[in-house]
Structure formats: structure tokens, C-alpha cells
Amino acid sequence: MDSVGGDIALADVERRLRAYGMALWGTDPPLRPLVGEGDPAALRPCFDADLVRLPAVWPSLELYRAALAHVGAHRMFSRPWPAKGLKPLLTIVVSLVEDARVEHLAMRRLPGLRRLWAPFHRVEPSPSLMAADLLERLARALFDPGYRDGSAWVDKGQRLFFERPDRWDEPEFSLRLGGELAGDLGKTRVQINARGHRVDPAYRDDNSGLWLYDTPPELPRDADDPLEAVRPESAEGENHRQNGPSQASPAPLAVAETTALRPVARYPEWDHRIGLHRPDFVQVIEAIPEHGPPLDAPADPRLVQRVRALVRHAVVARPERVRRQREGDALDLDACIAASAARRHSHAPDMRVYRRVRRRGRDLSVLLLLDASHSTNDPAGDGTVLDLERRSADLLAGALAAAGDRFALAAFRSDGREAVHWLPVKRFAEPYDAAARGRLAGLDGRWSTRLGAAIRHAGATLAAQPTLRRLLLLVTDGEPSDIDCPDPRHLGEDARKAVRELAGRGIDVVCVALGGDPHTHHRIFGRRNVLPVDRVERLPEILPAVYVRLTG
């Protein structure tokens, strides 16, 4: 038997495979080679009413036999369903359940098939919540009733599948169970690349033969966009702050926002379990906020004047040592030596022997970063937490603009590691004008709080500023969390590492905490750099005072 690079060519084993298929199912469908670009390991068999296509080269004869037996089970027990109008996630999960259903029917008739297929189900339990990992583990759970995964979603699918084996003869069983599991998975806002999805284990077909399309199946242009695959909204309330993300009903993105999305950077993420960074693990996507209704003017004009006066008189200049002064804070050693030498030579000494420190100009860059996660929709006073964040930021930004300080204003939220949204309201080079205030008014609260990535992106922005002092002032109402992080410590430790990285670059990070666990905030930012606000309603008064305290 000839082989290519240690692999087996379909042409060399085609006659044996056709005899094998005839022995199993009594049919002998034509076999055709399947050749594709890219990684050959990513190729999956496919079939229709007339042909079975298998990869032209594959690692082993057993893999070919397992694939042909699986396709034969579909041809024996499956019937195609209409695919029009169905979301990619639904078709993927229903197909996975159907794969398991037909295999168990086949093993009822031919028990030896279990020994053929079982070696390819090698995935082990994992805390990963990535879609590809969950689906592969569900495939094993539905094949092997003795497998124990630990994921609530995988365990639910296994329980519902095996508690009604009497329904396996009904193809609608896969539709019902697959639909329920897809709905549950969608509520977690899991990200799935529908275009690049690869069925696992490798012997299973690509499932295209299970669906009827009005036109040849073609994924929509943006189907591989993780932001559009499945996006139910998440309710990040009190339970989110304490125990991780919770879910709410789906809510689509506004059209104007989806057109403004663009990836701008990738950052590492610290894994405290292994003590290493995972390089390029998180993607930051810039999303320009839509313009909202004009912000109301502050109700108390005296507060505006007081805040502007405080900011204007804050000492934020570069210190400069002035030598040879008649008065000062300390002696100027060089001037003292020169005066002593002059006296020894009987010359009149210069009595300007003091030095002092003075500050000229304003030499500070500050980035005010607002948490725009779903929890900021919680009520506070006569509005929401986000309303108070907007009003406070507007008050401080107006004072900074009047004083001529370099500042930027942005918000952040996250939808998994591939979609950390950065929402610029005002960049350093832009004026704080009506357009910026409109973007601030257009901020809304969604999704989760992947804090470390936001801190790193803010640090990269501040590092480019040519000032002596650079300050990141973060306003948040909760603790780090995201949909794909089952370890409650992971994002907290990553945020702590990010704060230390910025400190090493001379960038101060201060957190104005509107809620959450004080111990967590102290661990991330340090006790001196956390400013708890006991009453959120006081934020518009407190935030400017915090700025003055930090810069004075």
C-alpha cells in the first residue's frame, strides 16, 4: 500500500473501502477525493444523495473506515431538514446531536462500531468556555454515557440525550434537543466562527448533507465575525459582581455601531496558574459611540465654578530647581562653595546661596476611563449608574478643557477575549466640544468587564503622551468578569498584573470604586489607589475632587 508522507491515499484503499461499506450497509456509493486549500487536517468528509467525498490523503485506514461508517449511518437514518432562516449556531448544535443519534442507532445494529469510533473521542474535561471546546466535549458526552465533563451545558445535553433513548428513532429528536441546547449556549453569548467551524472528531462529516438550501450553502459575508455569530445580551447585576456573568435576553447591536467596529490592538493576558503571559490573547475593538441627546447642564452652576477653580489651581507642573537664589528652601551647595572661595580670596561673596523648586506650566496627561458594562444600567438616584458616570465625566472634562490640561475620555466593555470594546469619547488631540459631549451622551451599558485589556490599552495611549506625569483614572462599579472566564481569579490577577506593568512605565492608575468587593479592588490597584464612593449619587461632586487630590 503506497503512502504519502506517512499518510494513506484514498486511491490506494478505495476498493477496500467500497467493499467495507457494502458489508456494513449493503450500499456501494461512489467515492470521490476531497481536496482543499490550507491544513489537510481541517478537511472533513461530506456527502449528498449520490456521492461520498473523502479527503484525498488521510493518516490511517481506520480513519477512512470510521468516516465511511459514519456517513453510512447518516444515509441510513437521517433525513435532510430545511436550513432557510436558521442561525449558524442552531444548525451546528442540531447537527452534532444528529451525529450522536445516528451513531447510537448504528451501534444498536452493529455493536462493533463502538470500537471503531471510540478511539477518536479523546477530548478531556476542561474549564474552557470557548465554543469549539464545548462542542467537542459535547460530542464525546453524547457518544460515551460514562464521560463526565463538569460543564453545566455539556452535562445537560448528555442527561437529556440519554434519558430518552426510545426517542432516538425520531429525527425530530435532534431538532428539539439541538434547539434547546443552542438556545442555552446562545444565552452565554459564546463566540463562534461559523465559517471556520470544524466538526470534531475528525471522522465525522461536515454536516452539509443534513440540510436543504434553496441555493448552494454560502455563509453570509460576516458569518465569521465573532461579534455577529451569537450575541444575546448579558445582565451584569449584583450576581455578576460576586459570582460571574449572568444572562439576559438577546439585543442586537445598532447598525451605526457595527459599521464603526474595527480591531485596533492585541494584548497579552496574564495566567496566574502558570505564571506566564498568554501572548496576543485579547483583541481590542474600537467602536465609536453613537451621538446621544445633549447632556443636561449641571443643575448647580456654583458646582461648575468650584470644580473649574479647583482644577485650575491644581499643581500639575513639572518641578524645576532654581539655583543661586537669595531666598529658598535649601542651600545651593555649589553657590556656597563659590561664596566661601571668594571670601578666602578676600573678594565680596555672592550671597545668592539658596535654591528652591518652582513649577511652570501644567504638565499632566490624564485618561478618564468609564466602565460601560451592563451593570452600569442599575438604578442610582434619579437615573442609572451610567448616567452619573456621564454627568461626572462631563463636569470634570469641562473643567480640564477650561484649564488647558491634556486629557482623553473613553469607555470600555467586553464580550469575550476577542471583543473588548474601546469607546473613545475624546482623544488627546481632539477638543472637548459638542461632538465629544454627544458621544459621551450616547454611551450605553452592555456586556462584561475585562479590565486588564482595557488598562493595557489605556496605558498604551498614555505612554505616547510627552508629559511628566500620566494618570489613568478609572471609574467602575464592579469587579473584572467576562463570559469566557470560568476561573473567578483569572481576570482579577490579570488586571493586577496590568496595573503593575503600567506602574513600571511611570503611569499612575487610580480606581474610583462605585461598588464591588473592596478586597478585590485593593488587591488589583493597591489600597492607596482605590477611592471608594459610598454613595453613587455623590459621584459628580467627588470625582473632580479626586482629580485635584491626585494632582495637587
Coordinates of C-alpha atoms in Angstrom, one line a residue:
M1 CA 0.0 0.0 0.0
D2 CA 1.5 3.3 -1.1
S3 CA 1.5 6.3 1.3
V4 CA 2.3 10.0 1.1
G5 CA 4.4 11.4 3.9
G6 CA 3.3 8.6 6.3
D7 CA -0.4 9.2 5.2
I8 CA -2.6 6.9 3.1
A9 CA -4.0 7.9 -0.3
L10 CA -7.7 7.4 -0.9
A11 CA -6.9 6.0 -4.4
D12 CA -4.9 3.2 -2.8
V13 CA -7.7 2.0 -0.5
E14 CA -10.8 2.9 -2.5
R15 CA -11.7 -0.7 -3.4
R16 CA -11.3 -1.9 0.1
L17 CA -13.4 0.9 1.5
R18 CA -16.2 0.3 -1.0
A19 CA -16.2 -3.4 0.0
Y20 CA -16.3 -2.3 3.6
G21 CA -19.3 0.0 3.0
M22 CA -21.2 -2.7 1.2
A23 CA -20.6 -5.1 4.1
L24 CA -21.8 -2.6 6.6
W25 CA -24.8 -1.1 4.9
G26 CA -25.5 -3.0 1.7
T27 CA -24.7 0.0 -0.4
D28 CA -21.8 1.0 -2.5
P29 CA -21.9 4.8 -3.1
P30 CA -19.2 6.3 -5.4
L31 CA -16.2 7.7 -3.5
R32 CA -14.5 10.8 -4.7
P33 CA -11.4 12.6 -3.4
L34 CA -11.9 15.8 -1.4
V35 CA -9.0 18.3 -1.9
G36 CA -8.9 21.7 -0.2
E37 CA -6.6 24.5 0.5
G38 CA -4.9 25.0 3.8
D39 CA -4.4 22.5 6.6
P40 CA -5.3 19.0 5.3
A41 CA -6.2 18.0 8.9
A42 CA -9.1 20.5 8.7
L43 CA -10.8 18.7 5.9
R44 CA -14.0 16.8 6.8
P45 CA -15.9 14.2 4.7
C46 CA -19.1 15.3 3.0
F47 CA -21.9 13.5 1.2
D48 CA -25.1 14.0 -0.7
A49 CA -27.6 11.7 -2.3
D50 CA -25.2 10.5 -5.0
L51 CA -21.6 10.8 -3.8
V52 CA -19.4 10.4 -0.7
R53 CA -16.3 12.7 -0.7
L54 CA -13.4 11.8 1.5
P55 CA -10.0 13.5 1.9
A56 CA -7.6 12.5 -0.8
V57 CA -4.9 11.8 1.8
W58 CA -5.5 10.9 5.4
P59 CA -3.5 9.5 8.3
S60 CA -4.9 6.0 8.5
L61 CA -7.2 3.3 7.1
E62 CA -9.1 3.2 10.4
L63 CA -10.0 6.9 10.0
Y64 CA -11.3 6.2 6.5
R65 CA -13.4 3.3 7.8
A66 CA -14.7 5.3 10.7
A67 CA -15.7 8.1 8.3
L68 CA -17.4 5.8 5.8
A69 CA -19.3 4.0 8.6
H70 CA -20.5 7.4 10.0
V71 CA -21.6 8.7 6.6
G72 CA -23.4 5.3 6.1
A73 CA -25.3 5.8 9.3
H74 CA -26.5 9.2 8.1
R75 CA -27.6 7.8 4.8
M76 CA -29.4 5.1 6.7
F77 CA -31.1 7.0 9.5
S78 CA -31.0 10.8 8.7
R79 CA -33.3 12.9 6.5
P80 CA -32.4 16.5 5.4
W81 CA -34.0 19.5 7.1
P82 CA -34.7 22.9 5.5
A83 CA -31.9 25.4 6.5
K84 CA -33.5 28.6 5.4
G85 CA -33.7 31.2 8.1
L86 CA -31.7 29.2 10.7
K87 CA -28.8 30.7 12.5
P88 CA -25.4 29.0 12.1
L89 CA -25.2 28.1 15.8
L90 CA -28.5 26.3 15.7
T91 CA -27.5 24.2 12.6
I92 CA -24.2 23.3 14.2
V93 CA -25.6 22.1 17.5
V94 CA -28.6 20.2 15.9
S95 CA -26.1 18.5 13.5
L96 CA -23.9 17.4 16.5
V97 CA -26.9 15.8 18.2
E98 CA -27.9 14.2 14.9
D99 CA -24.4 12.7 14.6
A100 CA -24.8 11.1 18.0
R101 CA -28.3 9.9 17.3
V102 CA -27.4 8.1 14.1
E103 CA -24.3 6.6 15.6
H104 CA -26.2 5.1 18.5
L105 CA -28.8 3.7 16.1
A106 CA -25.9 2.2 14.1
M107 CA -24.3 0.7 17.2
R108 CA -27.6 -0.9 18.1
R109 CA -27.5 -2.8 14.8
L110 CA -23.7 -3.2 14.7
P111 CA -22.2 -3.1 18.2
G112 CA -18.7 -3.4 16.9
L113 CA -18.8 0.1 15.5
R114 CA -18.2 1.4 19.1
R115 CA -14.7 0.0 19.0
L116 CA -14.2 1.7 15.6
W117 CA -15.4 5.2 16.7
A118 CA -14.3 5.3 20.3
P119 CA -10.6 5.9 19.8
F120 CA -11.3 9.2 18.0
H121 CA -13.2 10.7 21.0
R122 CA -10.1 11.8 23.0
V123 CA -11.1 15.2 24.4
E124 CA -10.9 15.5 28.2
P125 CA -12.9 17.7 30.6
S126 CA -11.7 21.3 30.6
P127 CA -12.8 24.7 32.2
S128 CA -12.7 26.3 28.7
L129 CA -15.9 28.0 27.6
M130 CA -14.9 28.5 24.0
A131 CA -17.5 27.3 21.6
A132 CA -15.2 24.8 19.7
D133 CA -14.1 23.2 23.0
L134 CA -17.7 22.9 24.3
L135 CA -18.9 21.4 21.1
E136 CA -16.1 18.8 21.0
R137 CA -16.7 17.8 24.6
L138 CA -20.5 17.6 24.0
A139 CA -19.7 15.2 21.0
R140 CA -17.8 12.9 23.4
A141 CA -20.5 13.2 26.1
L142 CA -23.2 12.1 23.7
F143 CA -21.1 9.3 22.4
D144 CA -19.9 7.9 25.7
P145 CA -22.5 7.8 28.6
G146 CA -19.7 7.3 31.1
Y147 CA -18.0 10.5 30.3
R148 CA -18.2 13.2 33.0
D149 CA -17.4 16.7 31.9
G150 CA -18.4 19.1 34.7
S151 CA -19.7 21.8 32.4
A152 CA -23.4 22.5 33.1
W153 CA -24.2 22.9 29.4
V154 CA -22.4 19.6 28.4
D155 CA -23.9 17.7 31.3
K156 CA -27.4 18.9 30.5
G157 CA -27.0 17.8 26.9
Q158 CA -25.8 14.4 28.0
R159 CA -28.6 13.9 30.5
L160 CA -31.4 14.9 28.1
F161 CA -29.9 12.7 25.3
F162 CA -29.6 9.5 27.3
E163 CA -32.8 9.8 29.4
R164 CA -35.0 9.2 26.3
P165 CA -33.3 6.5 24.1
D166 CA -36.8 5.5 23.0
R167 CA -36.9 8.7 21.0
W168 CA -33.7 8.2 19.0
D169 CA -35.7 6.7 16.2
E170 CA -37.4 10.0 15.6
P171 CA -35.3 12.5 13.5
E172 CA -37.2 15.4 15.2
F173 CA -35.5 14.4 18.5
S174 CA -32.3 16.0 17.2
L175 CA -34.1 19.2 16.2
R176 CA -35.8 19.5 19.6
L177 CA -32.8 18.8 21.8
G178 CA -30.3 20.6 19.5
G179 CA -32.6 23.7 19.5
E180 CA -32.8 23.7 23.3
L181 CA -29.0 23.3 23.7
A182 CA -28.3 26.0 21.1
G183 CA -30.6 28.4 22.9
D184 CA -28.8 27.8 26.2
L185 CA -25.4 28.2 24.5
G186 CA -26.6 31.4 22.9
K187 CA -27.6 32.9 26.2
T188 CA -23.9 32.8 27.3
R189 CA -23.0 35.0 24.3
V190 CA -20.5 32.4 23.2
Q191 CA -18.5 33.4 20.2
I192 CA -18.4 31.0 17.3
N193 CA -16.7 31.3 13.9
A194 CA -19.3 29.8 11.7
R195 CA -17.2 30.0 8.6
G196 CA -14.2 28.4 10.2
H197 CA -16.1 25.8 12.4
R198 CA -14.5 22.4 12.1
V199 CA -16.5 19.3 13.2
D200 CA -14.7 17.1 15.7
P201 CA -13.8 14.3 15.9
A202 CA -12.1 14.1 12.5
Y203 CA -14.0 11.1 11.1
R204 CA -17.4 12.9 11.2
D205 CA -18.6 14.7 8.1
D206 CA -19.1 18.5 7.7
N207 CA -22.9 18.1 8.1
S208 CA -23.7 19.8 4.8
G209 CA -25.6 16.7 3.7
L210 CA -28.1 17.2 6.6
W211 CA -29.5 20.5 5.4
L212 CA -31.6 21.6 2.4
Y213 CA -30.6 25.0 0.9
D214 CA -32.6 27.0 -1.6
T215 CA -29.2 27.9 -3.1
P216 CA -25.8 26.3 -2.6
P217 CA -24.9 26.8 1.1
E218 CA -23.0 30.0 1.4
L219 CA -22.3 31.7 4.7
P220 CA -23.1 35.4 5.0
R221 CA -20.3 37.8 4.4
D222 CA -19.9 38.5 8.1
A223 CA -20.7 35.0 9.4
D224 CA -17.1 34.6 10.7
D225 CA -17.3 37.8 12.7
P226 CA -17.3 36.7 16.4
L227 CA -19.4 39.8 17.1
E228 CA -22.3 38.6 15.0
A229 CA -22.4 34.8 15.4
V230 CA -24.5 34.7 18.6
R231 CA -25.0 37.8 20.7
P232 CA -27.6 37.6 23.4
E233 CA -27.3 40.4 26.0
S234 CA -25.9 39.8 29.5
A235 CA -27.3 41.2 32.6
E236 CA -24.4 42.1 34.8
G237 CA -26.0 43.0 38.1
E238 CA -25.2 42.2 41.7
N239 CA -24.9 38.5 40.9
H240 CA -22.4 39.3 38.2
R241 CA -20.2 41.3 40.5
Q242 CA -20.0 38.4 43.0
N243 CA -20.3 35.2 41.1
G244 CA -19.5 35.9 37.4
P245 CA -21.7 36.8 34.4
S246 CA -25.4 36.3 34.3
Q247 CA -27.6 36.3 31.2
A248 CA -30.5 38.2 29.8
S249 CA -32.4 38.2 26.5
P250 CA -30.6 38.9 23.2
A251 CA -30.2 42.5 22.0
P252 CA -28.7 43.3 18.6
L253 CA -26.1 45.9 18.0
A254 CA -27.2 49.2 16.5
V255 CA -26.4 49.4 12.8
A256 CA -24.3 52.5 13.1
E257 CA -22.2 50.8 15.7
T258 CA -21.5 47.6 13.8
T259 CA -20.2 49.7 10.9
A260 CA -17.8 51.5 13.2
L261 CA -16.2 48.4 14.7
R262 CA -12.5 47.9 13.9
P263 CA -9.8 45.9 15.6
V264 CA -7.0 48.2 16.9
A265 CA -4.7 46.1 19.0
R266 CA -4.0 42.7 20.6
Y267 CA -2.6 42.3 24.1
P268 CA -1.3 39.5 26.3
E269 CA -3.2 38.2 29.2
W270 CA -1.6 37.0 32.5
D271 CA -2.4 33.5 33.5
H272 CA -1.7 33.2 37.2
R273 CA -2.0 29.4 37.2
I274 CA 1.1 29.1 35.0
G275 CA 2.8 32.4 35.9
L276 CA 3.1 33.5 32.3
H277 CA 1.5 35.8 29.8
R278 CA -0.6 34.3 27.0
P279 CA 0.7 36.4 24.0
D280 CA -1.8 38.2 21.8
F281 CA -4.6 36.6 23.7
V282 CA -7.1 39.5 23.8
Q283 CA -8.3 41.7 21.0
V284 CA -9.4 45.3 21.5
I285 CA -12.0 46.6 19.1
E286 CA -12.7 50.3 18.7
A287 CA -16.4 51.2 18.5
I288 CA -17.2 54.9 18.1
P289 CA -20.3 55.7 20.3
E290 CA -23.4 56.9 18.6
H291 CA -24.4 60.5 19.3
G292 CA -27.0 60.7 22.1
P293 CA -29.3 63.5 23.1
P294 CA -27.5 66.6 24.5
L295 CA -26.4 66.3 28.1
D296 CA -28.2 68.5 30.5
A297 CA -26.3 71.4 32.0
P298 CA -25.3 70.8 35.7
A299 CA -28.1 71.8 38.0
D300 CA -25.8 73.8 40.3
P301 CA -23.8 76.4 38.4
R302 CA -21.8 77.1 41.6
L303 CA -20.6 73.5 41.5
V304 CA -19.3 74.1 38.0
Q305 CA -17.4 77.2 39.0
R306 CA -16.0 75.5 42.1
V307 CA -14.8 72.5 40.1
R308 CA -13.1 74.7 37.5
A309 CA -11.4 76.7 40.2
L310 CA -10.1 73.6 41.9
V311 CA -8.8 72.1 38.6
R312 CA -7.2 75.5 37.6
H313 CA -5.2 75.8 40.8
A314 CA -4.2 72.1 41.0
V315 CA -0.4 71.8 40.9
V316 CA 0.3 69.6 37.9
A317 CA 3.5 71.1 36.5
R318 CA 7.0 69.7 36.1
P319 CA 9.2 70.7 39.1
E320 CA 12.2 72.8 38.2
R321 CA 15.1 73.5 40.5
V322 CA 16.1 77.2 40.6
R323 CA 19.6 77.8 41.9
R324 CA 21.5 80.8 43.3
Q325 CA 18.5 82.5 44.9
R326 CA 18.6 85.0 47.8
E327 CA 15.8 83.0 49.5
G328 CA 14.8 79.4 49.2
D329 CA 14.0 76.1 50.7
A330 CA 17.6 74.7 50.9
L331 CA 21.2 75.7 50.4
D332 CA 22.7 75.6 46.9
L333 CA 25.9 73.6 47.6
D334 CA 27.8 74.9 44.5
A335 CA 26.9 78.5 45.4
C336 CA 28.0 78.0 49.0
I337 CA 31.4 76.7 47.8
A338 CA 31.8 79.6 45.4
A339 CA 31.0 82.1 48.2
S340 CA 33.5 80.5 50.6
A341 CA 36.2 80.6 48.0
A342 CA 35.5 84.2 47.3
R343 CA 35.8 85.1 51.0
R344 CA 39.1 83.2 51.3
H345 CA 40.5 85.3 48.4
S346 CA 39.2 88.5 50.1
H347 CA 36.6 89.0 47.5
A348 CA 32.9 90.0 48.1
P349 CA 30.9 86.8 48.2
D350 CA 27.7 86.4 46.2
M351 CA 25.1 85.8 48.8
R352 CA 22.6 84.1 46.5
V353 CA 23.3 80.7 48.1
Y354 CA 19.8 79.2 48.2
R355 CA 17.8 77.1 45.9
R356 CA 14.1 76.4 45.6
V357 CA 11.7 74.4 43.5
R358 CA 9.2 76.0 41.3
R359 CA 6.6 74.7 38.9
R360 CA 5.9 76.2 35.5
G361 CA 3.0 75.4 33.2
R362 CA 0.8 72.3 33.5
D363 CA 2.5 69.1 32.7
L364 CA 0.0 66.2 33.1
S365 CA -1.9 63.8 30.8
V366 CA -4.9 62.1 32.2
L367 CA -7.2 59.5 30.7
L368 CA -10.6 59.2 32.3
L369 CA -11.9 55.7 31.6
L370 CA -15.5 54.7 32.3
D371 CA -16.9 51.3 32.9
A372 CA -19.8 50.8 30.4
S373 CA -20.7 47.2 31.2
H374 CA -24.3 46.0 31.7
S375 CA -24.2 46.6 35.5
T376 CA -24.0 50.4 35.0
N377 CA -27.7 50.2 34.0
D378 CA -28.5 49.7 37.6
P379 CA -30.6 52.5 39.1
A380 CA -28.9 55.2 41.2
G381 CA -30.6 58.3 42.3
D382 CA -32.8 59.8 39.6
G383 CA -31.1 57.7 36.9
T384 CA -28.6 54.9 36.4
V385 CA -25.0 54.4 37.4
L386 CA -24.0 55.2 33.8
D387 CA -26.0 58.4 33.9
L388 CA -24.0 59.5 37.0
E389 CA -20.7 58.5 35.3
R390 CA -21.6 60.6 32.2
R391 CA -22.6 63.6 34.3
S392 CA -19.4 63.4 36.4
A393 CA -17.2 62.9 33.4
D394 CA -18.8 65.9 31.7
L395 CA -18.3 68.1 34.7
L396 CA -14.6 67.1 35.1
A397 CA -13.9 67.2 31.3
G398 CA -15.3 70.7 31.1
A399 CA -13.0 71.9 33.9
L400 CA -10.0 70.2 32.4
A401 CA -10.7 71.7 29.0
A402 CA -11.0 75.2 30.5
A403 CA -7.7 74.7 32.4
G404 CA -5.9 73.5 29.2
D405 CA -4.9 70.1 30.6
R406 CA -4.1 67.3 28.2
F407 CA -6.9 64.7 28.7
A408 CA -8.8 62.0 26.9
L409 CA -12.1 60.4 27.8
A410 CA -13.1 56.8 26.9
A411 CA -15.3 53.9 28.0
F412 CA -14.9 50.2 27.7
R413 CA -16.8 46.9 27.9
S414 CA -16.1 43.3 26.8
D415 CA -17.8 40.4 25.1
G416 CA -15.2 37.8 25.5
R417 CA -11.5 37.9 24.8
E418 CA -11.9 38.6 21.1
A419 CA -14.2 41.6 21.5
V420 CA -13.0 44.0 24.2
H421 CA -14.7 47.2 23.1
W422 CA -12.9 50.5 23.4
L423 CA -15.3 53.5 23.0
P424 CA -13.3 56.8 22.5
V425 CA -15.3 59.8 23.5
K426 CA -12.5 62.4 23.3
R427 CA -8.9 61.7 22.2
F428 CA -5.9 63.7 23.4
A429 CA -5.6 65.7 20.2
E430 CA -9.3 66.5 20.0
P431 CA -11.3 69.3 21.6
Y432 CA -14.0 68.7 24.1
D433 CA -16.7 70.1 22.0
A434 CA -20.4 69.4 21.2
A435 CA -19.4 66.3 19.2
A436 CA -17.5 64.8 22.1
R437 CA -20.3 65.6 24.5
G438 CA -22.7 63.9 22.1
R439 CA -20.6 60.7 22.1
L440 CA -20.5 60.8 25.9
A441 CA -24.3 61.1 25.9
G442 CA -24.5 58.1 23.5
L443 CA -22.7 55.6 25.8
D444 CA -24.9 52.7 26.9
G445 CA -24.2 49.8 29.2
R446 CA -23.7 46.3 27.8
W447 CA -21.9 43.1 28.4
S448 CA -19.0 42.5 30.8
T449 CA -15.8 43.9 32.3
R450 CA -12.5 42.6 31.0
L451 CA -10.5 45.1 33.0
G452 CA -6.9 44.0 32.2
A453 CA -7.2 44.5 28.5
A454 CA -8.8 48.0 29.0
I455 CA -6.0 49.0 31.4
R456 CA -3.3 47.9 28.9
H457 CA -4.9 49.8 26.0
A458 CA -5.3 52.9 28.2
G459 CA -1.6 52.5 29.2
A460 CA -0.5 52.3 25.5
T461 CA -2.5 55.5 24.8
L462 CA -1.0 57.4 27.8
A463 CA 2.6 56.2 27.1
A464 CA 2.6 58.2 23.9
Q465 CA 2.0 61.5 25.7
P466 CA 5.0 63.7 26.2
T467 CA 4.3 64.8 29.7
L468 CA 6.0 64.4 33.1
R469 CA 3.0 62.8 34.8
R470 CA 0.5 60.4 33.3
L471 CA -2.6 59.3 35.1
L472 CA -5.3 56.7 34.4
L473 CA -8.4 57.5 36.3
L474 CA -10.8 54.5 36.2
V475 CA -14.4 54.7 37.3
T476 CA -16.0 51.2 37.7
D477 CA -19.0 49.8 39.6
G478 CA -17.9 46.1 39.8
E479 CA -15.2 43.6 39.5
P480 CA -13.5 42.0 36.5
S481 CA -15.6 39.3 34.8
D482 CA -16.3 38.0 31.3
I483 CA -18.3 35.3 29.6
D484 CA -15.3 33.0 28.8
C485 CA -13.5 33.0 32.2
P486 CA -14.7 30.2 34.5
D487 CA -11.9 30.9 37.0
P488 CA -13.1 33.8 39.2
R489 CA -9.5 34.8 40.0
H490 CA -8.2 34.9 36.4
L491 CA -9.3 38.4 35.3
G492 CA -8.6 39.9 38.7
E493 CA -5.0 38.7 38.6
D494 CA -4.6 39.8 35.0
A495 CA -5.9 43.3 35.9
R496 CA -3.4 43.4 38.9
K497 CA -0.6 42.5 36.6
A498 CA -1.7 45.2 34.1
V499 CA -1.6 47.8 36.8
R500 CA 1.9 46.8 37.8
E501 CA 3.0 46.9 34.2
L502 CA 1.8 50.5 33.9
A503 CA 3.4 51.5 37.1
G504 CA 6.7 50.2 35.7
R505 CA 6.3 52.7 32.8
G506 CA 5.6 55.6 35.2
I507 CA 1.8 55.6 34.7
D508 CA -0.4 56.0 37.8
V509 CA -3.6 54.0 37.9
V510 CA -6.3 55.0 40.3
C511 CA -9.7 53.4 40.7
V512 CA -12.8 55.2 41.8
A513 CA -14.9 52.2 43.0
L514 CA -18.7 52.6 43.0
G515 CA -19.3 49.1 44.3
G516 CA -17.8 45.6 44.3
D517 CA -15.6 43.8 46.8
P518 CA -13.1 46.2 48.4
H519 CA -10.6 43.4 49.0
T520 CA -10.6 42.7 45.2
H521 CA -10.1 46.3 44.4
H522 CA -7.3 46.7 46.9
R523 CA -5.5 43.6 45.6
I524 CA -5.7 44.9 42.0
F525 CA -4.9 48.6 42.5
G526 CA -3.3 48.8 45.9
R527 CA -5.0 50.2 49.0
R528 CA -3.8 53.8 48.4
N529 CA -5.0 53.8 44.8
V530 CA -8.6 52.8 45.5
L531 CA -11.1 55.6 46.3
P532 CA -14.4 54.0 47.3
V533 CA -17.6 56.1 46.8
D534 CA -20.1 55.1 49.4
R535 CA -23.0 56.9 47.7
V536 CA -23.0 56.8 44.0
E537 CA -25.2 59.9 43.9
R538 CA -22.3 62.0 45.1
L539 CA -20.0 61.0 42.2
P540 CA -20.5 64.3 40.3
E541 CA -19.1 66.1 43.3
I542 CA -16.5 63.6 44.4
L543 CA -14.8 62.8 41.0
P544 CA -13.4 66.3 40.4
A545 CA -12.2 66.5 44.0
V546 CA -10.5 63.1 43.5
Y547 CA -8.6 64.5 40.4
V548 CA -7.5 67.6 42.4
R549 CA -6.3 65.4 45.3
L550 CA -4.3 63.2 42.9
T551 CA -2.6 66.0 41.1
G552 CA -2.1 68.5 43.8

